[in-house]
């Protein structure tokens, strides 16, 4: 993939965050990423979406715990879950997986090696995180949404920093 040219005439750079259900981690990451892009003055040059590898929650809003966490921290919590599709690869430049299992499922689904190369772990953009770091799934736990949000914020800060600098991402 070429270096992200945010000024390319064909349209904005397109990023999708993907987790399992698209009701906890990826909607939170999409909300944080949109916020950081807005603050960096890049929201008109980068489009952000989210999706899940699974179909169980298609059409649902964010999990109430994710929505409450976003809202309490000042983020938009508007969301409708959808499943990531094979043809989505033609719509996105960068596919950000929440964890290694999501990344493996996404690479299996990729129509071409070039598309598979678009898949990166979200936390790989956090310069303080070790290689292979994941965003843990908070769905089945009693809490942990604030901790998950903090991991997402660090990753999104790193990603927006790289986008602003025009660094090669994939
Ligand atoms: P997410 O969390 O992948 O962060 O949206 C989950 C949501 C639902 C399920 C698993 C994880 N589920 O098995 O229904």
mmCIF file of C-alpha atoms and ligand atoms in Angstrom:
data_model
loop_
_atom_site.group_PDB
_atom_site.id
_atom_site.type_symbol
_atom_site.label_atom_id
_atom_site.label_comp_id
_atom_site.label_asym_id
_atom_site.label_seq_id
_atom_site.Cartn_x
_atom_site.Cartn_y
_atom_site.Cartn_z
ATOM 1 C CA UNK A 1 0.000 0.000 0.000
ATOM 2 C CA UNK A 2 1.226 3.475 -0.761
ATOM 3 C CA UNK A 3 1.889 6.096 1.835
ATOM 4 C CA UNK A 4 -1.451 7.660 2.965
ATOM 5 C CA UNK A 5 -1.963 10.718 0.783
ATOM 6 C CA UNK A 6 -4.636 12.627 2.681
ATOM 7 C CA UNK A 7 -4.890 15.177 -0.128
ATOM 8 C CA UNK A 8 -5.482 12.693 -2.909
ATOM 9 C CA UNK A 9 -8.207 13.931 -5.274
ATOM 10 C CA UNK A 10 -10.195 10.678 -5.211
ATOM 11 C CA UNK A 11 -11.456 11.214 -1.667
ATOM 12 C CA UNK A 12 -10.642 10.798 1.989
ATOM 13 C CA UNK A 13 -8.437 8.111 3.538
ATOM 14 C CA UNK A 14 -10.804 5.418 4.807
ATOM 15 C CA UNK A 15 -10.361 3.579 8.096
ATOM 16 C CA UNK A 16 -12.570 0.880 9.636
ATOM 17 C CA UNK A 17 -12.190 -0.510 13.164
ATOM 18 C CA UNK A 18 -13.304 -4.122 13.559
ATOM 19 C CA UNK A 19 -13.985 -6.243 16.667
ATOM 20 C CA UNK A 20 -16.165 -9.306 17.208
ATOM 21 C CA UNK A 21 -19.626 -7.937 17.916
ATOM 22 C CA UNK A 22 -19.352 -4.268 16.831
ATOM 23 C CA UNK A 23 -21.109 -3.193 20.010
ATOM 24 C CA UNK A 24 -18.219 -2.604 22.466
ATOM 25 C CA UNK A 25 -14.623 -2.065 21.315
ATOM 26 C CA UNK A 26 -14.955 -0.959 17.694
ATOM 27 C CA UNK A 27 -17.765 1.574 18.253
ATOM 28 C CA UNK A 28 -15.715 3.014 21.118
ATOM 29 C CA UNK A 29 -12.611 3.179 18.920
ATOM 30 C CA UNK A 30 -14.516 4.784 16.033
ATOM 31 C CA UNK A 31 -15.919 7.456 18.371
ATOM 32 C CA UNK A 32 -12.483 8.220 19.838
ATOM 33 C CA UNK A 33 -10.826 8.259 16.422
ATOM 34 C CA UNK A 34 -13.429 10.698 15.049
ATOM 35 C CA UNK A 35 -12.912 12.927 18.076
ATOM 36 C CA UNK A 36 -9.115 12.945 17.681
ATOM 37 C CA UNK A 37 -9.320 13.558 13.924
ATOM 38 C CA UNK A 38 -11.717 16.424 14.538
ATOM 39 C CA UNK A 39 -9.356 17.970 17.094
ATOM 40 C CA UNK A 40 -6.432 17.537 14.655
ATOM 41 C CA UNK A 41 -8.402 19.240 11.856
ATOM 42 C CA UNK A 42 -8.333 16.023 9.803
ATOM 43 C CA UNK A 43 -11.955 14.883 9.977
ATOM 44 C CA UNK A 44 -12.693 15.996 6.403
ATOM 45 C CA UNK A 45 -9.709 13.990 5.113
ATOM 46 C CA UNK A 46 -10.217 10.709 6.974
ATOM 47 C CA UNK A 47 -13.443 8.684 7.046
ATOM 48 C CA UNK A 48 -14.023 6.357 10.018
ATOM 49 C CA UNK A 49 -16.355 3.390 10.223
ATOM 50 C CA UNK A 50 -16.643 0.287 12.425
ATOM 51 C CA UNK A 51 -17.882 -3.261 11.983
ATOM 52 C CA UNK A 52 -17.849 -6.703 13.586
ATOM 53 C CA UNK A 53 -16.645 -10.031 12.269
ATOM 54 C CA UNK A 54 -19.782 -11.627 13.774
ATOM 55 C CA UNK A 55 -23.431 -11.024 12.888
ATOM 56 C CA UNK A 56 -25.149 -11.533 16.283
ATOM 57 C CA UNK A 57 -25.712 -7.848 17.002
ATOM 58 C CA UNK A 58 -26.313 -6.405 13.532
ATOM 59 C CA UNK A 59 -28.643 -3.417 13.721
ATOM 60 C CA UNK A 60 -28.164 -2.894 17.469
ATOM 61 C CA UNK A 61 -26.824 0.232 19.171
ATOM 62 C CA UNK A 62 -23.632 0.040 21.218
ATOM 63 C CA UNK A 63 -23.694 -2.110 24.356
ATOM 64 C CA UNK A 64 -25.145 0.133 27.139
ATOM 65 C CA UNK A 65 -21.857 -0.106 29.083
ATOM 66 C CA UNK A 66 -19.862 1.063 26.052
ATOM 67 C CA UNK A 67 -22.363 3.848 25.349
ATOM 68 C CA UNK A 68 -22.295 4.994 28.975
ATOM 69 C CA UNK A 69 -18.497 4.992 29.033
ATOM 70 C CA UNK A 70 -18.311 7.015 25.818
ATOM 71 C CA UNK A 71 -20.916 9.486 26.974
ATOM 72 C CA UNK A 72 -19.326 9.947 30.406
ATOM 73 C CA UNK A 73 -16.007 10.768 28.714
ATOM 74 C CA UNK A 74 -17.600 13.264 26.318
ATOM 75 C CA UNK A 75 -17.705 11.139 23.140
ATOM 76 C CA UNK A 76 -20.559 10.619 20.713
ATOM 77 C CA UNK A 77 -22.244 7.264 21.359
ATOM 78 C CA UNK A 78 -24.487 7.109 18.266
ATOM 79 C CA UNK A 79 -24.013 3.698 16.647
ATOM 80 C CA UNK A 80 -25.663 0.921 14.648
ATOM 81 C CA UNK A 81 -23.848 -2.435 14.483
ATOM 82 C CA UNK A 82 -22.982 -4.086 11.182
ATOM 83 C CA UNK A 83 -20.958 -7.070 10.029
ATOM 84 C CA UNK A 84 -17.722 -6.590 8.082
ATOM 85 C CA UNK A 85 -18.100 -8.001 4.570
ATOM 86 C CA UNK A 86 -15.542 -9.252 2.069
ATOM 87 C CA UNK A 87 -16.456 -6.440 -0.311
ATOM 88 C CA UNK A 88 -15.671 -3.886 2.417
ATOM 89 C CA UNK A 89 -12.016 -4.336 1.477
ATOM 90 C CA UNK A 90 -12.584 -2.250 -1.643
ATOM 91 C CA UNK A 91 -13.982 0.556 0.535
ATOM 92 C CA UNK A 92 -11.153 0.889 3.064
ATOM 93 C CA UNK A 93 -7.463 1.748 3.074
ATOM 94 C CA UNK A 94 -6.801 0.592 6.641
ATOM 95 C CA UNK A 95 -8.597 -2.163 8.586
ATOM 96 C CA UNK A 96 -7.896 -1.959 12.331
ATOM 97 C CA UNK A 97 -8.486 -5.144 14.321
ATOM 98 C CA UNK A 98 -9.179 -4.982 18.067
ATOM 99 C CA UNK A 99 -7.463 -8.310 18.807
ATOM 100 C CA UNK A 100 -5.429 -11.056 17.143
ATOM 101 C CA UNK A 101 -8.463 -13.273 16.610
ATOM 102 C CA UNK A 102 -10.266 -10.473 14.791
ATOM 103 C CA UNK A 103 -7.134 -9.848 12.691
ATOM 104 C CA UNK A 104 -6.892 -13.554 11.742
ATOM 105 C CA UNK A 105 -10.577 -13.686 10.759
ATOM 106 C CA UNK A 106 -10.189 -10.497 8.725
ATOM 107 C CA UNK A 107 -7.103 -11.782 6.890
ATOM 108 C CA UNK A 108 -8.942 -15.036 6.094
ATOM 109 C CA UNK A 109 -11.751 -12.992 4.563
ATOM 110 C CA UNK A 110 -9.476 -10.750 2.461
ATOM 111 C CA UNK A 111 -9.965 -11.236 -1.304
ATOM 112 C CA UNK A 112 -6.307 -10.465 -2.119
ATOM 113 C CA UNK A 113 -2.924 -10.319 -0.328
ATOM 114 C CA UNK A 114 -3.004 -6.547 -0.814
ATOM 115 C CA UNK A 115 -6.291 -6.441 1.084
ATOM 116 C CA UNK A 116 -4.934 -8.745 3.817
ATOM 117 C CA UNK A 117 -2.043 -6.299 4.249
ATOM 118 C CA UNK A 118 -4.543 -3.559 5.159
ATOM 119 C CA UNK A 119 -5.253 -5.381 8.454
ATOM 120 C CA UNK A 120 -3.345 -3.998 11.463
ATOM 121 C CA UNK A 121 -3.861 -4.340 15.194
ATOM 122 C CA UNK A 122 -5.311 -1.094 16.552
ATOM 123 C CA UNK A 123 -2.855 -1.046 19.452
ATOM 124 C CA UNK A 124 0.109 -1.311 17.070
ATOM 125 C CA UNK A 125 -0.321 2.463 16.685
ATOM 126 C CA UNK A 126 0.281 3.042 20.394
ATOM 127 C CA UNK A 127 4.045 3.586 20.632
ATOM 128 C CA UNK A 128 4.000 2.456 24.273
ATOM 129 C CA UNK A 129 2.332 -0.891 23.604
ATOM 130 C CA UNK A 130 4.337 -4.108 23.084
ATOM 131 C CA UNK A 131 4.192 -5.916 19.716
ATOM 132 C CA UNK A 132 0.974 -7.897 19.343
ATOM 133 C CA UNK A 133 -0.888 -5.915 22.027
ATOM 134 C CA UNK A 134 -4.654 -6.353 21.847
ATOM 135 C CA UNK A 135 -7.738 -4.513 23.038
ATOM 136 C CA UNK A 136 -9.260 -7.052 25.475
ATOM 137 C CA UNK A 137 -12.905 -7.963 25.023
ATOM 138 C CA UNK A 138 -14.910 -6.405 27.890
ATOM 139 C CA UNK A 139 -18.261 -7.899 26.839
ATOM 140 C CA UNK A 140 -18.385 -10.853 29.232
ATOM 141 C CA UNK A 141 -16.804 -9.064 32.184
ATOM 142 C CA UNK A 142 -18.356 -7.076 34.984
ATOM 143 C CA UNK A 143 -16.359 -3.962 34.234
ATOM 144 C CA UNK A 144 -13.266 -2.916 32.348
ATOM 145 C CA UNK A 145 -14.793 -0.461 29.924
ATOM 146 C CA UNK A 146 -12.812 2.489 31.307
ATOM 147 C CA UNK A 147 -9.574 0.515 30.964
ATOM 148 C CA UNK A 148 -10.492 -0.477 27.417
ATOM 149 C CA UNK A 149 -11.262 3.151 26.579
ATOM 150 C CA UNK A 150 -7.826 4.241 27.856
ATOM 151 C CA UNK A 151 -6.093 1.653 25.627
ATOM 152 C CA UNK A 152 -8.170 2.826 22.659
ATOM 153 C CA UNK A 153 -7.365 6.489 23.347
ATOM 154 C CA UNK A 154 -3.616 5.796 23.385
ATOM 155 C CA UNK A 155 -3.843 3.891 20.097
ATOM 156 C CA UNK A 156 -5.979 6.561 18.422
ATOM 157 C CA UNK A 157 -3.596 9.315 19.541
ATOM 158 C CA UNK A 158 -0.736 7.402 17.926
ATOM 159 C CA UNK A 159 -2.666 6.730 14.735
ATOM 160 C CA UNK A 160 -3.780 10.338 14.318
ATOM 161 C CA UNK A 161 -0.219 11.478 14.940
ATOM 162 C CA UNK A 162 0.967 9.210 12.118
ATOM 163 C CA UNK A 163 -1.851 10.304 9.804
ATOM 164 C CA UNK A 164 -1.060 13.949 10.483
ATOM 165 C CA UNK A 165 2.591 13.280 9.668
ATOM 166 C CA UNK A 166 1.629 11.422 6.484
ATOM 167 C CA UNK A 167 3.569 8.335 7.552
ATOM 168 C CA UNK A 168 3.235 5.041 5.723
ATOM 169 C CA UNK A 169 0.691 2.966 7.603
ATOM 170 C CA UNK A 170 0.292 -0.252 5.622
HETATM 171 P P1 LIG B 1 -17.025 -6.446 20.956
HETATM 172 O O1 LIG B 1 -17.586 -7.281 22.189
HETATM 173 O O2 LIG B 1 -16.411 -7.452 20.009
HETATM 174 O O3 LIG B 1 -16.025 -5.538 21.551
HETATM 175 O O4 LIG B 1 -18.231 -5.727 20.344
HETATM 176 C C1 LIG B 1 -18.425 -8.389 22.038
HETATM 177 C C2 LIG B 1 -19.765 -8.210 21.848
HETATM 178 C C3 LIG B 1 -20.591 -9.313 21.739
HETATM 179 C C4 LIG B 1 -20.052 -10.577 21.798
HETATM 180 C C5 LIG B 1 -18.692 -10.747 21.964
HETATM 181 C C6 LIG B 1 -17.864 -9.653 22.086
HETATM 182 N N1 LIG B 1 -20.913 -11.720 21.708
HETATM 183 O O5 LIG B 1 -20.416 -12.853 21.795
HETATM 184 O O6 LIG B 1 -22.122 -11.566 21.517
#
